[in-house]
PDB file of C-alpha atoms (C1' of nucleotides) in Angstrom:
ATOM      1  CA  MET A   1      -2.692  15.836 -27.916  1.00 57.00           C
ATOM      2  CA  MET A   2      -4.784  12.764 -27.628  1.00 57.00           C
ATOM      3  CA  PRO A   3      -6.032  11.338 -30.849  1.00 57.00           C
ATOM      4  CA  ASP A   4      -9.808  11.348 -31.415  1.00 57.00           C
ATOM      5  CA  LEU A   5     -10.939   7.900 -30.100  1.00 55.00           C
ATOM      6  CA  SER A   6     -14.534   8.537 -29.722  1.00 55.00           C
ATOM      7  CA  ARG A   7     -15.433   6.522 -32.866  1.00 55.00           C
ATOM      8  CA  SER A   8     -13.071   3.753 -32.177  1.00 62.00           C
ATOM      9  CA  SER A   9     -13.932   0.259 -30.766  1.00 86.00           C
ATOM     10  CA  GLN A  10     -10.292  -0.601 -30.150  1.00 94.00           C
ATOM     11  CA  PRO A  11      -9.231  -0.803 -26.453  1.00 97.00           C
ATOM     12  CA  LEU A  12      -8.194   2.545 -24.982  1.00 98.00           C
ATOM     13  CA  PRO A  13      -4.287   2.556 -25.354  1.00 98.00           C
ATOM     14  CA  ARG A  14      -1.947   3.082 -22.292  1.00 98.00           C
ATOM     15  CA  ALA A  15      -1.452   6.743 -23.240  1.00 98.00           C
ATOM     16  CA  PHE A  16      -5.111   7.329 -22.333  1.00 98.00           C
ATOM     17  CA  PHE A  17      -4.527   5.941 -18.782  1.00 98.00           C
ATOM     18  CA  ALA A  18      -0.956   7.537 -18.290  1.00 98.00           C
ATOM     19  CA  ARG A  19      -2.461  10.934 -17.223  1.00 98.00           C
ATOM     20  CA  PRO A  20      -3.480  12.140 -13.872  1.00 98.00           C
ATOM     21  CA  ALA A  21      -6.171   9.863 -12.279  1.00 98.00           C
ATOM     22  CA  ASP A  22      -8.824  12.819 -11.866  1.00 98.00           C
ATOM     23  CA  ARG A  23      -8.472  13.488 -15.461  1.00 98.00           C
ATOM     24  CA  VAL A  24      -8.798   9.810 -16.612  1.00 98.00           C
ATOM     25  CA  ALA A  25     -11.749   9.472 -14.122  1.00 98.00           C
ATOM     26  CA  ARG A  26     -13.745  12.102 -15.723  1.00 98.00           C
ATOM     27  CA  ASP A  27     -12.904  10.877 -19.274  1.00 98.00           C
ATOM     28  CA  LEU A  28     -13.951   7.446 -18.714  1.00 98.00           C
ATOM     29  CA  LEU A  29     -17.597   8.398 -18.121  1.00 97.00           C
ATOM     30  CA  GLY A  30     -19.421   7.280 -21.234  1.00 96.00           C
ATOM     31  CA  ALA A  31     -16.644   4.872 -22.183  1.00 97.00           C
ATOM     32  CA  ARG A  32     -17.326   1.216 -22.359  1.00 97.00           C
ATOM     33  CA  LEU A  33     -16.325  -1.570 -20.128  1.00 98.00           C
ATOM     34  CA  VAL A  34     -15.945  -4.615 -22.194  1.00 98.00           C
ATOM     35  CA  VAL A  35     -15.965  -8.094 -20.991  1.00 98.00           C
ATOM     36  CA  ARG A  36     -15.454 -11.334 -22.956  1.00 96.00           C
ATOM     37  CA  THR A  37     -17.495 -14.067 -21.750  1.00 87.00           C
ATOM     38  CA  THR A  38     -16.815 -17.709 -21.771  1.00 82.00           C
ATOM     39  CA  ASP A  39     -18.467 -18.345 -25.077  1.00 88.00           C
ATOM     40  CA  GLY A  40     -16.235 -15.816 -26.696  1.00 89.00           C
ATOM     41  CA  SER A  41     -18.858 -13.107 -27.035  1.00 94.00           C
ATOM     42  CA  VAL A  42     -18.420  -9.744 -25.720  1.00 96.00           C
ATOM     43  CA  ALA A  43     -20.528  -7.509 -23.610  1.00 97.00           C
ATOM     44  CA  ARG A  44     -20.143  -3.631 -23.340  1.00 97.00           C
ATOM     45  CA  HIS A  45     -21.303  -1.573 -20.298  1.00 97.00           C
ATOM     46  CA  VAL A  46     -21.226   2.153 -20.170  1.00 96.00           C
ATOM     47  CA  VAL A  47     -19.216   3.632 -17.420  1.00 97.00           C
ATOM     48  CA  PHE A  48     -21.435   6.109 -15.524  1.00 97.00           C
ATOM     49  CA  GLU A  49     -19.706   6.516 -12.095  1.00 98.00           C
ATOM     50  CA  THR A  50     -15.882   6.546 -11.308  1.00 98.00           C
ATOM     51  CA  GLU A  51     -13.527   7.899  -8.560  1.00 98.00           C
ATOM     52  CA  ALA A  52     -10.012   9.117  -8.701  1.00 98.00           C
ATOM     53  CA  TYR A  53      -7.197   7.957  -6.270  1.00 98.00           C
ATOM     54  CA  LEU A  54      -4.389  10.428  -6.966  1.00 98.00           C
ATOM     55  CA  GLY A  55      -1.192   9.079  -5.666  1.00 98.00           C
ATOM     56  CA  ALA A  56       1.133   8.903  -2.494  1.00 98.00           C
ATOM     57  CA  HIS A  57      -0.067  12.331  -1.271  1.00 98.00           C
ATOM     58  CA  ASP A  58      -3.779  11.490  -1.385  1.00 98.00           C
ATOM     59  CA  LEU A  59      -4.512  10.016   1.987  1.00 97.00           C
ATOM     60  CA  ALA A  60      -7.444   8.096   0.796  1.00 98.00           C
ATOM     61  CA  CYS A  61      -5.456   6.303  -1.820  1.00 98.00           C
ATOM     62  CA  HIS A  62      -4.048   2.748  -0.883  1.00 98.00           C
ATOM     63  CA  GLY A  63      -0.659   3.945  -2.251  1.00 98.00           C
ATOM     64  CA  SER A  64      -0.048   6.488   0.497  1.00 97.00           C
ATOM     65  CA  LYS A  65       0.713   3.970   2.980  1.00 96.00           C
ATOM     66  CA  GLY A  66       3.546   2.797   0.923  1.00 97.00           C
ATOM     67  CA  GLN A  67       3.870  -0.184  -1.550  1.00 97.00           C
ATOM     68  CA  THR A  68       2.504  -3.469  -0.141  1.00 97.00           C
ATOM     69  CA  LYS A  69       1.857  -6.805  -1.915  1.00 97.00           C
ATOM     70  CA  ARG A  70      -1.839  -5.949  -2.297  1.00 98.00           C
ATOM     71  CA  ASN A  71      -1.311  -2.484  -3.929  1.00 98.00           C
ATOM     72  CA  ALA A  72       2.101  -3.152  -5.836  1.00 98.00           C
ATOM     73  CA  VAL A  73       0.121  -3.034  -9.126  1.00 98.00           C
ATOM     74  CA  MET A  74      -0.843   0.570  -8.450  1.00 98.00           C
ATOM     75  CA  PHE A  75       2.954   1.623  -8.450  1.00 98.00           C
ATOM     76  CA  GLY A  76       3.426  -0.120 -12.037  1.00 98.00           C
ATOM     77  CA  PRO A  77       2.563   1.091 -15.609  1.00 98.00           C
ATOM     78  CA  ALA A  78      -0.952   2.565 -16.227  1.00 98.00           C
ATOM     79  CA  GLY A  79      -3.468   0.689 -18.093  1.00 98.00           C
ATOM     80  CA  HIS A  80      -3.405  -2.389 -15.940  1.00 98.00           C
ATOM     81  CA  TRP A  81      -6.162  -3.644 -13.637  1.00 98.00           C
ATOM     82  CA  TYR A  82      -5.953  -3.251  -9.899  1.00 98.00           C
ATOM     83  CA  VAL A  83      -8.448  -5.704  -8.251  1.00 98.00           C
ATOM     84  CA  TYR A  84      -8.767  -5.999  -4.497  1.00 98.00           C
ATOM     85  CA  LEU A  85     -11.226  -7.580  -2.004  1.00 98.00           C
ATOM     86  CA  CYS A  86     -13.153  -5.345   0.255  1.00 97.00           C
ATOM     87  CA  TYR A  87     -14.940  -6.281   3.328  1.00 97.00           C
ATOM     88  CA  GLY A  88     -14.318  -9.822   2.749  1.00 96.00           C
ATOM     89  CA  MET A  89     -16.795 -10.200  -0.259  1.00 97.00           C
ATOM     90  CA  HIS A  90     -16.649  -7.263  -2.682  1.00 98.00           C
ATOM     91  CA  TRP A  91     -14.092  -7.039  -5.425  1.00 98.00           C
ATOM     92  CA  MET A  92     -13.094  -3.492  -6.291  1.00 98.00           C
ATOM     93  CA  LEU A  93     -12.169  -2.801  -9.971  1.00 98.00           C
ATOM     94  CA  ASN A  94      -9.573   0.096 -10.653  1.00 98.00           C
ATOM     95  CA  ILE A  95      -7.509   1.015 -13.596  1.00 98.00           C
ATOM     96  CA  VAL A  96      -3.965   2.166 -12.908  1.00 98.00           C
ATOM     97  CA  THR A  97      -3.265   5.877 -14.079  1.00 98.00           C
ATOM     98  CA  GLY A  98      -0.540   8.174 -14.262  1.00 98.00           C
ATOM     99  CA  ALA A  99       3.272   7.872 -14.575  1.00 98.00           C
ATOM    100  CA  GLU A 100       5.024   4.516 -13.505  1.00 98.00           C
ATOM    101  CA  GLY A 101       6.048   4.749  -9.964  1.00 97.00           C
ATOM    102  CA  VAL A 102       3.070   6.947  -8.986  1.00 98.00           C
ATOM    103  CA  PRO A 103       0.420   4.925  -7.091  1.00 98.00           C
ATOM    104  CA  ALA A 104      -2.800   6.288  -8.633  1.00 98.00           C
ATOM    105  CA  ALA A 105      -5.832   4.526 -10.086  1.00 98.00           C
ATOM    106  CA  VAL A 106      -9.445   4.987 -10.920  1.00 98.00           C
ATOM    107  CA  LEU A 107     -12.232   2.866  -9.214  1.00 98.00           C
ATOM    108  CA  ILE A 108     -15.054   1.950 -11.591  1.00 98.00           C
ATOM    109  CA  ARG A 109     -18.374   2.344  -9.558  1.00 98.00           C
ATOM    110  CA  GLY A 110     -20.999   1.874 -11.847  1.00 98.00           C
ATOM    111  CA  ALA A 111     -21.276   0.472 -15.360  1.00 97.00           C
ATOM    112  CA  GLY A 112     -24.348  -0.337 -17.458  1.00 96.00           C
ATOM    113  CA  ALA A 113     -26.849  -1.900 -15.224  1.00 96.00           C
ATOM    114  CA  PHE A 114     -24.678  -2.338 -12.243  1.00 97.00           C
ATOM    115  CA  VAL A 115     -24.796   0.528  -9.681  1.00 97.00           C
ATOM    116  CA  GLY A 116     -22.101   0.300  -6.913  1.00 97.00           C
ATOM    117  CA  PRO A 117     -18.568  -1.054  -7.367  1.00 98.00           C
ATOM    118  CA  GLY A 118     -19.155  -4.367  -5.908  1.00 98.00           C
ATOM    119  CA  ARG A 119     -22.100  -4.831  -8.025  1.00 98.00           C
ATOM    120  CA  VAL A 120     -20.044  -3.968 -11.191  1.00 98.00           C
ATOM    121  CA  THR A 121     -17.588  -6.920 -10.521  1.00 98.00           C
ATOM    122  CA  ARG A 122     -20.158  -9.316  -9.311  1.00 98.00           C
ATOM    123  CA  GLY A 123     -22.353  -8.629 -12.472  1.00 97.00           C
ATOM    124  CA  LEU A 124     -19.234  -9.066 -14.891  1.00 97.00           C
ATOM    125  CA  GLY A 125     -17.547 -12.123 -12.894  1.00 97.00           C
ATOM    126  CA  ILE A 126     -14.366  -9.925 -12.106  1.00 98.00           C
ATOM    127  CA  ASN A 127     -12.210 -11.162  -9.207  1.00 97.00           C
ATOM    128  CA  LYS A 128      -8.396 -11.518  -8.187  1.00 97.00           C
ATOM    129  CA  ALA A 129      -7.684 -13.186 -11.431  1.00 97.00           C
ATOM    130  CA  PHE A 130      -7.779  -9.840 -13.348  1.00 98.00           C
ATOM    131  CA  ASP A 131      -5.313  -8.104 -10.682  1.00 98.00           C
ATOM    132  CA  GLY A 132      -2.256  -6.954 -12.518  1.00 98.00           C
ATOM    133  CA  ARG A 133      -3.539  -7.886 -16.043  1.00 98.00           C
ATOM    134  CA  ALA A 134      -3.466  -5.229 -18.850  1.00 98.00           C
ATOM    135  CA  ALA A 135      -6.689  -3.736 -19.854  1.00 98.00           C
ATOM    136  CA  ALA A 136      -6.485  -5.419 -23.243  1.00 98.00           C
ATOM    137  CA  ARG A 137      -8.448  -7.985 -25.508  1.00 97.00           C
ATOM    138  CA  SER A 138      -5.695 -10.574 -24.444  1.00 96.00           C
ATOM    139  CA  THR A 139      -7.081 -10.271 -20.789  1.00 97.00           C
ATOM    140  CA  GLY A 140     -10.817 -10.487 -21.864  1.00 97.00           C
ATOM    141  CA  LEU A 141     -11.460  -7.116 -20.023  1.00 98.00           C
ATOM    142  CA  TRP A 142     -10.767  -3.793 -21.388  1.00 98.00           C
ATOM    143  CA  LEU A 143     -12.172  -0.357 -22.026  1.00 98.00           C
ATOM    144  CA  GLU A 144     -13.036   1.439 -25.046  1.00 98.00           C
ATOM    145  CA  ALA A 145     -14.100   5.035 -25.861  1.00 97.00           C
ATOM    146  CA  GLY A 146     -17.821   5.907 -26.199  1.00 95.00           C
ATOM    147  CA  GLU A 147     -19.915   8.894 -26.915  1.00 92.00           C
ATOM    148  CA  PRO A 148     -18.191  11.970 -25.514  1.00 90.00           C
ATOM    149  CA  VAL A 149     -19.910  13.296 -22.431  1.00 94.00           C
ATOM    150  CA  GLY A 150     -20.007  16.998 -22.066  1.00 93.00           C
ATOM    151  CA  LEU A 151     -18.771  18.771 -18.941  1.00 93.00           C
ATOM    152  CA  ARG A 152     -22.208  20.117 -18.095  1.00 93.00           C
ATOM    153  CA  ARG A 153     -23.534  16.514 -17.719  1.00 95.00           C
ATOM    154  CA  ILE A 154     -21.050  15.486 -15.183  1.00 97.00           C
ATOM    155  CA  SER A 155     -21.198  15.890 -11.377  1.00 96.00           C
ATOM    156  CA  ARG A 156     -18.461  15.751  -8.972  1.00 97.00           C
ATOM    157  CA  THR A 157     -19.021  14.887  -5.404  1.00 97.00           C
ATOM    158  CA  PRO A 158     -16.562  13.630  -2.457  1.00 97.00           C
ATOM    159  CA  ARG A 159     -15.440   9.974  -2.722  1.00 98.00           C
ATOM    160  CA  ILE A 160     -17.607   7.257  -0.948  1.00 98.00           C
ATOM    161  CA  GLY A 161     -16.442   5.463   2.297  1.00 97.00           C
ATOM    162  CA  VAL A 162     -13.059   7.246   2.606  1.00 97.00           C
ATOM    163  CA  GLY A 163     -14.074   9.272   5.798  1.00 94.00           C
ATOM    164  CA  TYR A 164     -10.728   8.154   7.556  1.00 94.00           C
ATOM    165  CA  ALA A 165      -8.803  10.349   4.893  1.00 96.00           C
ATOM    166  CA  GLY A 166      -8.987  13.847   6.628  1.00 94.00           C
ATOM    167  CA  VAL A 167      -9.245  16.708   4.162  1.00 96.00           C
ATOM    168  CA  TRP A 168      -8.783  14.051   1.419  1.00 97.00           C
ATOM    169  CA  ALA A 169     -12.157  12.631   2.185  1.00 97.00           C
ATOM    170  CA  GLU A 170     -13.759  16.050   1.077  1.00 96.00           C
ATOM    171  CA  LYS A 171     -12.093  16.560  -2.146  1.00 98.00           C
ATOM    172  CA  PRO A 172     -14.578  16.074  -5.184  1.00 98.00           C
ATOM    173  CA  LEU A 173     -12.927  13.132  -6.806  1.00 98.00           C
ATOM    174  CA  ARG A 174     -16.021  11.106  -7.582  1.00 98.00           C
ATOM    175  CA  PHE A 175     -17.479  11.594 -11.066  1.00 98.00           C
ATOM    176  CA  VAL A 176     -21.056  10.743 -12.048  1.00 97.00           C
ATOM    177  CA  VAL A 177     -22.969  11.452 -15.336  1.00 95.00           C
ATOM    178  CA  ASP A 178     -25.889  13.318 -14.357  1.00 79.00           C
ATOM    179  CA  PRO A 179     -28.898  11.331 -16.021  1.00 66.00           C
ATOM    180  CA  ALA A 180     -31.251  14.179 -15.784  1.00 66.00           C
ATOM    181  CA  ALA A 181     -28.890  16.209 -18.472  1.00 62.00           C
ATOM    182  CA  LEU A 182     -28.849  13.355 -20.813  1.00 61.00           C
TER     183      LEU A 182
ATOM    184  C1'  DG B   1     -29.359   1.228  11.238  1.00 96.24           C
ATOM    185  C1'  DC B   2     -25.959  -2.408  11.191  1.00 96.24           C
ATOM    186  C1'  DA B   3     -24.226  -7.247  10.646  1.00 96.24           C
ATOM    187  C1'  DG B   4     -21.596 -10.188   7.516  1.00 96.24           C
ATOM    188  C1'  DT B   5     -17.103 -11.481   5.641  1.00 96.24           C
ATOM    189  C1'  DG B   6     -12.152 -12.716   5.074  1.00 96.24           C
ATOM    190  C1'  DA B   7      -7.726 -10.997   2.963  1.00 96.24           C
ATOM    191  C1'  DT B   8      -4.308  -8.047   4.213  1.00 96.24           C
ATOM    192  C1'  DC B   9      -1.061  -5.498   7.291  1.00 96.24           C
ATOM    193  C1'  DA B  10       1.093  -3.734  11.385  1.00 96.24           C
ATOM    194  C1'  DT B  11       2.564  -5.338  15.571  1.00 96.24           C
ATOM    195  C1'  DA B  12       4.950  -8.657  18.279  1.00 96.24           C
TER     196       DA B  12
ATOM    197  C1'  DA C   1       0.182 -15.591  16.110  1.00 96.24           C
ATOM    198  C1'  DT C   2      -3.164 -12.023  16.797  1.00 96.24           C
ATOM    199  C1'  DG C   3      -6.107  -8.173  16.156  1.00 96.24           C
ATOM    200  C1'  DA C   4      -7.716  -3.936  13.559  1.00 96.24           C
ATOM    201  C1'  DT C   5      -9.044  -2.311   9.526  1.00 96.24           C
ATOM    202  C1'  DC C   6     -11.731  -2.097   5.315  1.00 96.24           C
ATOM    203  C1'  DA C   7     -12.469   2.558  -1.717  1.00 96.24           C
ATOM    204  C1'  DC C   8     -19.398  -2.420   0.441  1.00 96.24           C
ATOM    205  C1'  DT C   9     -24.093  -4.393   0.349  1.00 96.24           C
ATOM    206  C1'  DG C  10     -28.419  -6.182   1.806  1.00 96.24           C
ATOM    207  C1'  DC C  11     -31.580  -6.772   5.091  1.00 96.24           C
ATOM    208  C1'  DC C  12     -33.706  -4.855   9.383  1.00 96.24           C
TER     209       DC C  12
END
DNA sequence: GCAGTGATCATA
DNA sequence: ATGATCACTGCC
């Protein structure tokens, strides 16, 4: 059983991420994405939108095409950042989940004032430099537990931009905090 | 509605 | 070496 982390301001531990991606994606709603800026201060942004990429069997998941240089960190231990460039301009920020060897991750699509995965990274100054780093204070980018979000406040929809993935495009693996229920 | 943008990967 | 693809965004 997971310890109660809701009042902690510690980085979420690896055990939190070493679970199925859909479960982590749901539980990250309400969590804080924390970034240390150049002057040493930290900024916290409440995560409100995520997507789960489940592993090799999930045709929308990069890991389903086998391991490559780009996606190698997805195959590694949970709790590390997977950052890649999309459409030549947008950095996508993911946290690796699940067991080592299983290429699964959660995409952070919205946090704080930043709506959309490319805007999150642009707003926080996240780029390739974070790829493969642990989500930890030492990296300057980590996640902390926030106020728990009740299941009733959470909407699930298909993932965005994965129409190529056949039946996997329809699975409700995008998680959003419903603002109307807050 | 669609152009921009460039790393990545498969193919050769 | 070349060409297709792409977990998006901003402006039309």
